[in-house]
Amino acid sequence: MMIFRRTALIAALLGITAVLPPAAAHAAAPPSCAAGPATASSVGDPEQARLADPRTAAFVERAALGEFVRRFPAALCSARDAAEAGRLLDAWGEALWRAAVDRAQGRRPGGDLAAGDDRPLYWARLRMTVQLVQWTPGFPVDRPALRTRFEDASRGLTANDFRGTPGVRRLFVSGFDPFGLDAEPRRANPSGSAVLQLNGRRLTLADGTPVEIRAVVLPVRYADFDAGIVERAYGPRLAAGPRAADMITSISQGYPGIFTLEAWAGRARSADPYPDNADALSGGTYAHPVTAPGLGPGAEFLRTTLPTDAMTAVQSPYPVRLNTAVSEIPAGQDSPVDREDGPTPGSRAVAGGGGGYLSNEVAYRSNRLRTELNPRLPGGHLHTPVLTGLPADPAVLTDATFERNEGEIAAQVRDVLRHSAPARP
């Protein structure tokens, strides 16, 4: 398996998408196998159905990731059994992730979209998941499990460990996919762009010490959170050992014109009627919040332990603020109230500073796990400004203003993190 994965990574670095070992790459597909192009006409998944918009294919092609989509069906049909299919999904997912990271960091040329554009990875992955749905192998497979393996690998959850270099601190971060795509399919997510540009890089912190950053990009889907993707992402980086993180922070897109460090994460979902990318609702509203499924024991609110005083010293080009607001149902009461100075004792969570959506939930889940596995380790959540500047013409995917705005936000994320100075283990 290590040879298989190494082949995939080398292939991605060279711009080659035929990531199978040579023997499998040239094998004839079984007669019963079929895997067609990434079309969404027969797919019931609302997220995958957005691929009917031709602009989504343009993002992939204009980032030079189209060969992944074109060659994936034949690769699927080269698998001879379920075990080989699982290894194949790991390899292709890791190769796609590596290609996206290399592109974001200027090591993979090709296409005319800006290097830091996060949208090509999202749409390429989604097209490949449609191909996985349409694949008809000649042997039984657990298709949901295979999709999970591909999603995890293509999001940085696998083959993406810290090097464990002595004297180098370790910072683990997460970003998100684009969302709100029914209203505007061209939307990007600056948190995803920022973490793609940071993954695997070594920076120098404001106190002069080096830090290695590892990152993942999470889906905007309640079902994935219910199935434990946050815990799968953060758990291995919180376990004790020489490759454990020294600090964690989740990152997402937040408010117009401002960065916020969220002082509090709440245990509840309360964002309905706003849907996720699969058009699913959480079941929780502001008046009637619900506890997110699958959570272990924990407080209604968790407070950040990031060095917020140092991190809010970065004030350009956007201001950076500590947000202490929450929404709660006070002890002994039935109705929600908003508070600017944090929760009161015994209250029930309605929303953290980041609301009652998945950005709040990733902060709660990751920091609940942190308090269980490594409570002395700093952790919290950073909201970026809303990314603006899409061209007025809906047929135009990008322009200089949009690219400048996304680049400035990503650069300031890096500067804020440089001032984090995580505690030594």
Short mmCIF file of C-alpha atoms in Angstrom, two decimals:
data_model
loop_
_atom_site.label_atom_id
_atom_site.label_comp_id
_atom_site.label_asym_id
_atom_site.label_seq_id
_atom_site.Cartn_x
_atom_site.Cartn_y
_atom_site.Cartn_z
CA MET A 1 0.00 0.00 0.00
CA MET A 2 2.84 2.41 0.69
CA ILE A 3 4.16 1.85 -2.86
CA PHE A 4 0.63 2.47 -4.19
CA ARG A 5 0.33 5.77 -2.32
CA ARG A 6 3.83 6.92 -3.25
CA THR A 7 2.99 6.27 -6.91
CA ALA A 8 -0.11 8.42 -6.56
CA LEU A 9 1.75 11.32 -5.03
CA ILE A 10 4.55 11.24 -7.59
CA ALA A 11 1.93 11.14 -10.34
CA ALA A 12 0.22 14.23 -8.96
CA LEU A 13 3.48 16.13 -8.72
CA LEU A 14 4.24 15.37 -12.35
CA GLY A 15 0.77 16.28 -13.53
CA ILE A 16 -0.03 12.64 -14.34
CA THR A 17 -3.46 11.37 -13.39
CA ALA A 18 -3.01 7.68 -14.23
CA VAL A 19 -2.12 6.90 -10.65
CA LEU A 20 -2.48 3.13 -10.71
CA PRO A 21 0.53 0.79 -10.60
CA PRO A 22 1.66 -0.03 -14.15
CA ALA A 23 0.25 -3.54 -14.14
CA ALA A 24 -3.21 -2.38 -13.16
CA ALA A 25 -3.11 0.72 -15.35
CA HIS A 26 -2.85 -1.39 -18.52
CA ALA A 27 -5.18 -4.18 -17.50
CA ALA A 28 -8.39 -4.59 -19.48
CA ALA A 29 -11.54 -3.58 -17.67
CA PRO A 30 -13.86 -6.42 -16.69
CA PRO A 31 -16.66 -6.78 -19.27
CA SER A 32 -19.34 -6.10 -16.64
CA CYS A 33 -17.80 -2.81 -15.55
CA ALA A 34 -19.11 0.57 -16.66
CA ALA A 35 -18.19 4.06 -15.53
CA GLY A 36 -19.23 6.95 -17.69
CA PRO A 37 -18.55 10.69 -17.80
CA ALA A 38 -19.36 12.92 -14.85
CA THR A 39 -22.94 13.82 -15.76
CA ALA A 40 -25.53 14.73 -13.18
CA SER A 41 -28.68 13.95 -15.18
CA SER A 42 -29.51 10.77 -13.30
CA VAL A 43 -28.11 11.72 -9.90
CA GLY A 44 -30.51 12.46 -7.06
CA ASP A 45 -27.95 14.21 -4.87
CA PRO A 46 -28.75 17.96 -4.90
CA GLU A 47 -25.08 18.85 -4.56
CA GLN A 48 -24.04 16.69 -7.49
CA ALA A 49 -27.00 17.94 -9.54
CA ARG A 50 -25.41 21.41 -9.67
CA LEU A 51 -22.86 19.95 -12.06
CA ALA A 52 -25.46 20.46 -14.80
CA ASP A 53 -24.29 24.09 -14.84
CA PRO A 54 -21.50 24.20 -17.46
CA ARG A 55 -19.56 26.75 -15.42
CA THR A 56 -18.72 24.03 -12.90
CA ALA A 57 -16.82 22.07 -15.57
CA ALA A 58 -15.04 25.26 -16.61
CA PHE A 59 -13.55 25.64 -13.13
CA VAL A 60 -11.96 22.20 -13.43
CA GLU A 61 -10.67 22.65 -16.97
CA ARG A 62 -9.31 26.16 -16.38
CA ALA A 63 -7.29 24.84 -13.44
CA ALA A 64 -5.80 21.99 -15.49
CA LEU A 65 -7.48 19.34 -13.34
CA GLY A 66 -9.66 17.94 -16.10
CA GLU A 67 -7.53 14.84 -16.66
CA PHE A 68 -8.47 13.62 -13.20
CA VAL A 69 -12.12 13.58 -14.23
CA ARG A 70 -11.50 12.13 -17.69
CA ARG A 71 -9.31 9.22 -16.55
CA PHE A 72 -11.09 8.32 -13.34
CA PRO A 73 -13.75 6.04 -14.92
CA ALA A 74 -11.14 3.81 -16.56
CA ALA A 75 -9.22 3.67 -13.31
CA LEU A 76 -12.34 2.54 -11.46
CA CYS A 77 -12.88 -0.20 -14.02
CA SER A 78 -9.34 -1.47 -13.51
CA ALA A 79 -10.14 -2.55 -9.93
CA ARG A 80 -10.46 -6.34 -9.62
CA ASP A 81 -12.05 -6.55 -6.19
CA ALA A 82 -13.37 -4.40 -3.36
CA ALA A 83 -10.04 -4.20 -1.54
CA GLU A 84 -8.28 -2.95 -4.65
CA ALA A 85 -11.08 -0.46 -5.23
CA GLY A 86 -10.55 0.93 -1.75
CA ARG A 87 -6.84 1.39 -2.34
CA LEU A 88 -7.56 3.00 -5.70
CA LEU A 89 -9.95 5.53 -4.10
CA ASP A 90 -7.31 6.37 -1.49
CA ALA A 91 -4.67 6.92 -4.15
CA TRP A 92 -6.79 9.03 -6.47
CA GLY A 93 -8.13 11.12 -3.61
CA GLU A 94 -4.65 11.78 -2.26
CA ALA A 95 -3.38 12.62 -5.75
CA LEU A 96 -6.20 15.13 -6.27
CA TRP A 97 -5.49 16.74 -2.90
CA ARG A 98 -1.77 16.94 -3.64
CA ALA A 99 -2.44 18.44 -7.06
CA ALA A 100 -4.72 21.10 -5.54
CA VAL A 101 -2.17 21.96 -2.84
CA ASP A 102 0.66 22.12 -5.36
CA ARG A 103 -1.41 24.34 -7.60
CA ALA A 104 -2.33 26.68 -4.73
CA GLN A 105 1.34 26.96 -3.79
CA GLY A 106 2.61 27.56 -7.32
CA ARG A 107 4.26 24.15 -7.91
CA ARG A 108 1.74 22.92 -10.47
CA PRO A 109 1.33 25.27 -13.43
CA GLY A 110 -1.58 25.09 -15.83
CA GLY A 111 -4.85 26.81 -16.54
CA ASP A 112 -5.69 30.48 -16.34
CA LEU A 113 -7.43 30.62 -12.95
CA ALA A 114 -5.50 32.15 -10.07
CA ALA A 115 -3.36 29.64 -8.20
CA GLY A 116 -5.15 30.26 -4.92
CA ASP A 117 -8.64 29.64 -6.31
CA ASP A 118 -10.27 26.96 -4.15
CA ARG A 119 -13.18 26.22 -6.50
CA PRO A 120 -11.49 23.79 -8.93
CA LEU A 121 -10.79 21.24 -6.19
CA TYR A 122 -14.40 21.34 -5.04
CA TRP A 123 -15.92 20.86 -8.48
CA ALA A 124 -13.38 18.22 -9.58
CA ARG A 125 -14.01 16.17 -6.45
CA LEU A 126 -17.77 16.44 -6.95
CA ARG A 127 -17.57 15.31 -10.58
CA MET A 128 -15.53 12.31 -9.53
CA THR A 129 -18.09 11.36 -6.87
CA VAL A 130 -20.73 11.26 -9.61
CA GLN A 131 -18.51 8.87 -11.56
CA LEU A 132 -18.24 6.72 -8.45
CA VAL A 133 -22.05 6.63 -8.23
CA GLN A 134 -22.34 5.61 -11.89
CA TRP A 135 -19.63 2.94 -11.69
CA THR A 136 -20.97 -0.64 -12.00
CA PRO A 137 -18.22 -3.06 -10.98
CA GLY A 138 -18.46 -6.79 -11.44
CA PHE A 139 -18.16 -7.42 -7.70
CA PRO A 140 -20.03 -6.17 -4.61
CA VAL A 141 -18.80 -2.95 -3.01
CA ASP A 142 -19.83 -0.75 -0.11
CA ARG A 143 -20.30 2.38 -2.20
CA PRO A 144 -20.90 4.83 0.69
CA ALA A 145 -17.73 3.57 2.39
CA LEU A 146 -15.75 4.01 -0.82
CA ARG A 147 -17.04 7.54 -1.24
CA THR A 148 -16.00 8.31 2.34
CA ARG A 149 -12.50 7.01 1.60
CA PHE A 150 -12.26 9.17 -1.52
CA GLU A 151 -13.67 12.24 0.23
CA ASP A 152 -11.29 11.88 3.19
CA ALA A 153 -8.27 11.39 0.95
CA SER A 154 -9.13 14.30 -1.36
CA ARG A 155 -9.68 16.61 1.62
CA GLY A 156 -6.31 16.04 3.26
CA LEU A 157 -7.42 13.67 6.01
CA THR A 158 -5.00 10.91 4.91
CA ALA A 159 -1.30 10.83 3.95
CA ASN A 160 -0.96 14.34 5.39
CA ASP A 161 0.89 13.94 8.67
CA PHE A 162 3.25 16.36 10.36
CA ARG A 163 6.89 15.57 9.71
CA GLY A 164 7.68 15.65 13.43
CA THR A 165 10.88 17.65 12.96
CA PRO A 166 12.49 18.41 16.35
CA GLY A 167 12.25 22.07 17.30
CA VAL A 168 9.44 22.79 14.82
CA ARG A 169 6.00 23.49 16.24
CA ARG A 170 2.92 21.96 14.62
CA LEU A 171 -0.29 23.84 13.77
CA PHE A 172 -3.36 22.04 12.43
CA VAL A 173 -6.09 24.00 10.65
CA SER A 174 -9.27 23.30 8.70
CA GLY A 175 -11.17 25.25 6.08
CA PHE A 176 -14.42 24.66 4.20
CA ASP A 177 -15.81 24.06 0.72
CA PRO A 178 -17.72 26.84 -1.06
CA PHE A 179 -21.39 27.04 -0.03
CA GLY A 180 -24.57 28.95 -0.86
CA LEU A 181 -24.22 27.64 -4.40
CA ASP A 182 -27.90 27.63 -5.35
CA ALA A 183 -27.87 31.41 -5.20
CA GLU A 184 -24.45 31.78 -6.86
CA PRO A 185 -22.59 28.75 -8.26
CA ARG A 186 -19.41 30.79 -8.72
CA ARG A 187 -18.91 31.31 -5.00
CA ALA A 188 -15.57 30.45 -3.45
CA ASN A 189 -14.58 30.06 0.19
CA PRO A 190 -11.52 32.02 1.35
CA SER A 191 -10.98 29.58 4.23
CA GLY A 192 -10.49 26.77 1.72
CA SER A 193 -8.15 28.90 -0.36
CA ALA A 194 -6.12 29.87 2.71
CA VAL A 195 -5.58 26.34 4.00
CA LEU A 196 -4.65 24.97 0.57
CA GLN A 197 -1.94 27.61 0.43
CA LEU A 198 -0.76 26.71 3.95
CA ASN A 199 -0.79 22.91 3.93
CA GLY A 200 2.69 21.48 4.47
CA ARG A 201 4.36 24.88 4.64
CA ARG A 202 6.78 25.97 7.33
CA LEU A 203 6.40 29.52 8.64
CA THR A 204 8.23 31.56 11.23
CA LEU A 205 6.04 32.67 14.10
CA ALA A 206 6.15 36.16 15.54
CA ASP A 207 8.24 34.85 18.44
CA GLY A 208 10.87 33.56 15.99
CA THR A 209 10.14 29.84 16.21
CA PRO A 210 9.35 27.72 13.13
CA VAL A 211 5.96 26.07 12.69
CA GLU A 212 4.74 23.45 10.24
CA ILE A 213 1.11 23.71 9.15
CA ARG A 214 -1.11 20.84 8.08
CA ALA A 215 -4.65 21.41 6.84
CA VAL A 216 -7.89 19.82 5.68
CA VAL A 217 -10.88 21.19 3.73
CA LEU A 218 -14.21 20.07 5.21
CA PRO A 219 -17.58 19.63 3.47
CA VAL A 220 -20.55 21.89 4.16
CA ARG A 221 -22.87 18.96 4.86
CA TYR A 222 -24.57 18.03 8.11
CA ALA A 223 -24.50 14.31 7.25
CA ASP A 224 -20.69 14.26 7.10
CA PHE A 225 -20.49 15.98 10.48
CA ASP A 226 -22.98 13.43 11.88
CA ALA A 227 -20.71 10.66 10.55
CA GLY A 228 -17.69 12.05 12.39
CA ILE A 229 -15.57 13.75 9.73
CA VAL A 230 -14.43 16.44 12.18
CA GLU A 231 -13.34 13.82 14.69
CA ARG A 232 -11.57 11.83 11.95
CA ALA A 233 -9.74 14.97 10.87
CA TYR A 234 -8.74 16.31 14.27
CA GLY A 235 -8.48 13.14 16.36
CA PRO A 236 -5.18 11.82 14.92
CA ARG A 237 -3.63 15.29 15.27
CA LEU A 238 -4.65 15.49 18.93
CA ALA A 239 -3.40 12.06 19.96
CA ALA A 240 -0.19 12.12 21.97
CA GLY A 241 3.03 11.64 20.05
CA PRO A 242 5.84 13.41 18.20
CA ARG A 243 3.52 14.22 15.29
CA ALA A 244 0.66 15.64 17.31
CA ALA A 245 -0.40 19.25 16.85
CA ASP A 246 0.73 21.96 19.27
CA MET A 247 -2.29 24.09 18.37
CA ILE A 248 -5.50 23.73 16.37
CA THR A 249 -7.86 26.21 14.81
CA SER A 250 -10.80 25.80 12.50
CA ILE A 251 -11.33 28.52 9.89
CA SER A 252 -14.44 29.52 7.96
CA GLN A 253 -16.00 32.45 6.14
CA GLY A 254 -17.87 34.78 8.48
CA TYR A 255 -18.85 38.42 8.42
CA PRO A 256 -18.46 41.23 5.86
CA GLY A 257 -15.26 43.26 6.10
CA ILE A 258 -13.84 41.80 9.32
CA PHE A 259 -11.95 38.87 10.81
CA THR A 260 -13.33 37.51 14.08
CA LEU A 261 -11.80 35.16 16.60
CA GLU A 262 -14.76 33.43 18.19
CA ALA A 263 -14.58 33.39 21.96
CA TRP A 264 -17.33 30.80 22.35
CA ALA A 265 -18.52 27.73 20.42
CA GLY A 266 -21.99 26.38 21.20
CA ARG A 267 -23.22 22.80 21.32
CA ALA A 268 -26.39 23.50 19.30
CA ARG A 269 -27.53 23.68 15.71
CA SER A 270 -29.91 26.56 15.08
CA ALA A 271 -29.38 27.80 11.51
CA ASP A 272 -32.57 26.52 9.83
CA PRO A 273 -34.06 27.39 7.37
CA TYR A 274 -30.58 27.88 5.83
CA PRO A 275 -29.61 24.55 4.18
CA ASP A 276 -26.25 22.86 3.73
CA ASN A 277 -24.72 22.03 0.33
CA ALA A 278 -26.90 18.92 0.06
CA ASP A 279 -30.00 21.07 0.67
CA ALA A 280 -30.41 19.38 4.06
CA LEU A 281 -31.56 21.15 7.21
CA SER A 282 -30.29 20.52 10.71
CA GLY A 283 -33.66 20.45 12.46
CA GLY A 284 -32.65 23.29 14.76
CA THR A 285 -33.85 26.89 14.72
CA TYR A 286 -33.10 29.96 16.82
CA ALA A 287 -36.27 29.38 18.83
CA HIS A 288 -35.78 25.61 19.06
CA PRO A 289 -32.09 24.62 18.90
CA VAL A 290 -31.05 20.98 18.72
CA THR A 291 -27.91 19.25 19.89
CA ALA A 292 -25.71 18.03 17.06
CA PRO A 293 -25.79 14.20 16.75
CA GLY A 294 -22.79 12.10 17.65
CA LEU A 295 -21.22 14.45 20.17
CA GLY A 296 -19.47 13.12 23.23
CA PRO A 297 -20.03 14.71 26.64
CA GLY A 298 -19.23 18.38 26.94
CA ALA A 299 -20.35 21.78 28.16
CA GLU A 300 -23.02 23.81 26.39
CA PHE A 301 -20.35 26.37 25.46
CA LEU A 302 -16.60 25.97 25.02
CA ARG A 303 -14.26 28.95 25.26
CA THR A 304 -11.36 29.51 22.94
CA THR A 305 -7.88 28.98 24.34
CA LEU A 306 -6.09 30.64 21.43
CA PRO A 307 -3.74 33.56 22.23
CA THR A 308 -6.35 36.05 21.07
CA ASP A 309 -4.55 39.16 22.34
CA ALA A 310 -1.57 38.41 20.10
CA MET A 311 -3.68 37.32 17.14
CA THR A 312 -5.83 40.46 17.16
CA ALA A 313 -2.69 42.57 16.82
CA VAL A 314 -2.95 42.02 13.06
CA GLN A 315 -5.25 44.77 11.77
CA SER A 316 -4.56 45.15 8.05
CA PRO A 317 -6.03 45.03 5.50
CA TYR A 318 -9.03 43.90 7.58
CA PRO A 319 -9.64 44.51 11.28
CA VAL A 320 -9.40 41.45 13.54
CA ARG A 321 -11.73 41.35 16.57
CA LEU A 322 -12.46 38.99 19.45
CA ASN A 323 -16.16 38.18 19.28
CA THR A 324 -17.62 37.37 22.70
CA ALA A 325 -21.29 37.28 21.66
CA VAL A 326 -23.49 34.20 22.07
CA SER A 327 -27.18 33.26 21.95
CA GLU A 328 -28.51 31.20 24.84
CA ILE A 329 -31.60 30.08 26.69
CA PRO A 330 -30.87 31.17 30.26
CA ALA A 331 -31.29 28.70 33.10
CA GLY A 332 -34.94 28.38 34.09
CA GLN A 333 -36.21 30.12 30.98
CA ASP A 334 -37.70 29.00 27.65
CA SER A 335 -36.83 31.79 25.22
CA PRO A 336 -33.49 32.61 23.59
CA VAL A 337 -31.61 35.80 24.33
CA ASP A 338 -28.55 37.34 22.72
CA ARG A 339 -25.60 38.30 24.91
CA GLU A 340 -22.52 40.30 24.01
CA ASP A 341 -20.38 39.10 26.93
CA GLY A 342 -20.60 35.32 26.75
CA PRO A 343 -22.95 32.74 28.28
CA THR A 344 -24.41 32.73 31.77
CA PRO A 345 -24.11 29.76 34.17
CA GLY A 346 -26.50 26.91 33.48
CA SER A 347 -27.75 28.23 30.15
CA ARG A 348 -28.49 26.14 27.08
CA ALA A 349 -26.62 26.94 23.88
CA VAL A 350 -28.49 28.40 20.92
CA ALA A 351 -25.52 29.76 18.95
CA GLY A 352 -21.87 30.51 19.45
CA GLY A 353 -20.24 33.67 18.22
CA GLY A 354 -20.15 32.12 14.77
CA GLY A 355 -23.86 31.29 14.77
CA GLY A 356 -25.60 27.91 14.80
CA TYR A 357 -24.29 26.56 11.49
CA LEU A 358 -21.39 24.26 10.62
CA SER A 359 -18.68 26.85 11.27
CA ASN A 360 -19.78 26.96 14.89
CA GLU A 361 -20.08 23.18 14.95
CA VAL A 362 -16.57 22.50 13.67
CA ALA A 363 -15.27 24.78 16.42
CA TYR A 364 -17.32 22.95 19.05
CA ARG A 365 -16.53 19.43 17.84
CA SER A 366 -12.79 20.01 17.44
CA ASN A 367 -12.44 21.76 20.78
CA ARG A 368 -14.64 19.27 22.61
CA LEU A 369 -12.26 16.60 21.36
CA ARG A 370 -9.30 18.77 22.35
CA THR A 371 -10.60 19.07 25.91
CA GLU A 372 -10.91 15.28 26.03
CA LEU A 373 -7.56 14.34 24.47
CA ASN A 374 -5.23 17.27 25.11
CA PRO A 375 -6.87 20.02 27.21
CA ARG A 376 -3.70 22.11 27.56
CA LEU A 377 -3.37 22.54 23.81
CA PRO A 378 -4.62 25.90 22.44
CA GLY A 379 -7.62 25.79 20.12
CA GLY A 380 -10.39 27.91 18.72
CA HIS A 381 -12.00 29.30 15.58
CA LEU A 382 -11.19 32.08 13.12
CA HIS A 383 -13.77 33.63 10.82
CA THR A 384 -12.56 35.35 7.66
CA PRO A 385 -14.34 38.26 5.98
CA VAL A 386 -16.93 37.44 3.34
CA LEU A 387 -15.25 37.11 -0.04
CA THR A 388 -16.70 39.66 -2.45
CA GLY A 389 -15.91 40.87 -5.96
CA LEU A 390 -17.40 38.29 -8.33
CA PRO A 391 -17.75 39.75 -11.82
CA ALA A 392 -21.16 41.20 -12.64
CA ASP A 393 -21.39 39.09 -15.80
CA PRO A 394 -22.53 35.62 -14.61
CA ALA A 395 -20.64 33.98 -17.46
CA VAL A 396 -17.30 35.32 -16.17
CA LEU A 397 -15.75 33.13 -13.47
CA THR A 398 -13.12 35.49 -12.12
CA ASP A 399 -11.40 38.83 -12.53
CA ALA A 400 -8.60 40.84 -10.95
CA THR A 401 -10.78 42.28 -8.16
CA PHE A 402 -12.08 38.89 -7.05
CA GLU A 403 -8.62 37.33 -7.14
CA ARG A 404 -7.10 40.24 -5.21
CA ASN A 405 -9.77 39.96 -2.49
CA GLU A 406 -9.28 36.21 -2.08
CA GLY A 407 -5.52 36.65 -2.04
CA GLU A 408 -5.63 39.38 0.60
CA ILE A 409 -7.82 37.30 2.89
CA ALA A 410 -5.57 34.24 2.54
CA ALA A 411 -2.48 36.35 3.22
CA GLN A 412 -4.03 37.82 6.35
CA VAL A 413 -5.03 34.37 7.60
CA ARG A 414 -1.35 33.50 7.37
CA ASP A 415 -0.39 36.66 9.27
CA VAL A 416 -2.94 36.04 12.03
CA LEU A 417 -1.67 32.48 12.45
CA ARG A 418 1.92 33.71 12.57
CA HIS A 419 0.93 35.61 15.72
CA SER A 420 -0.57 32.53 17.35
CA ALA A 421 2.67 31.20 18.89
CA PRO A 422 1.23 27.83 20.05
CA ALA A 423 2.44 26.58 23.39
CA ARG A 424 5.36 24.19 23.41
CA PRO A 425 4.37 20.58 24.11
#
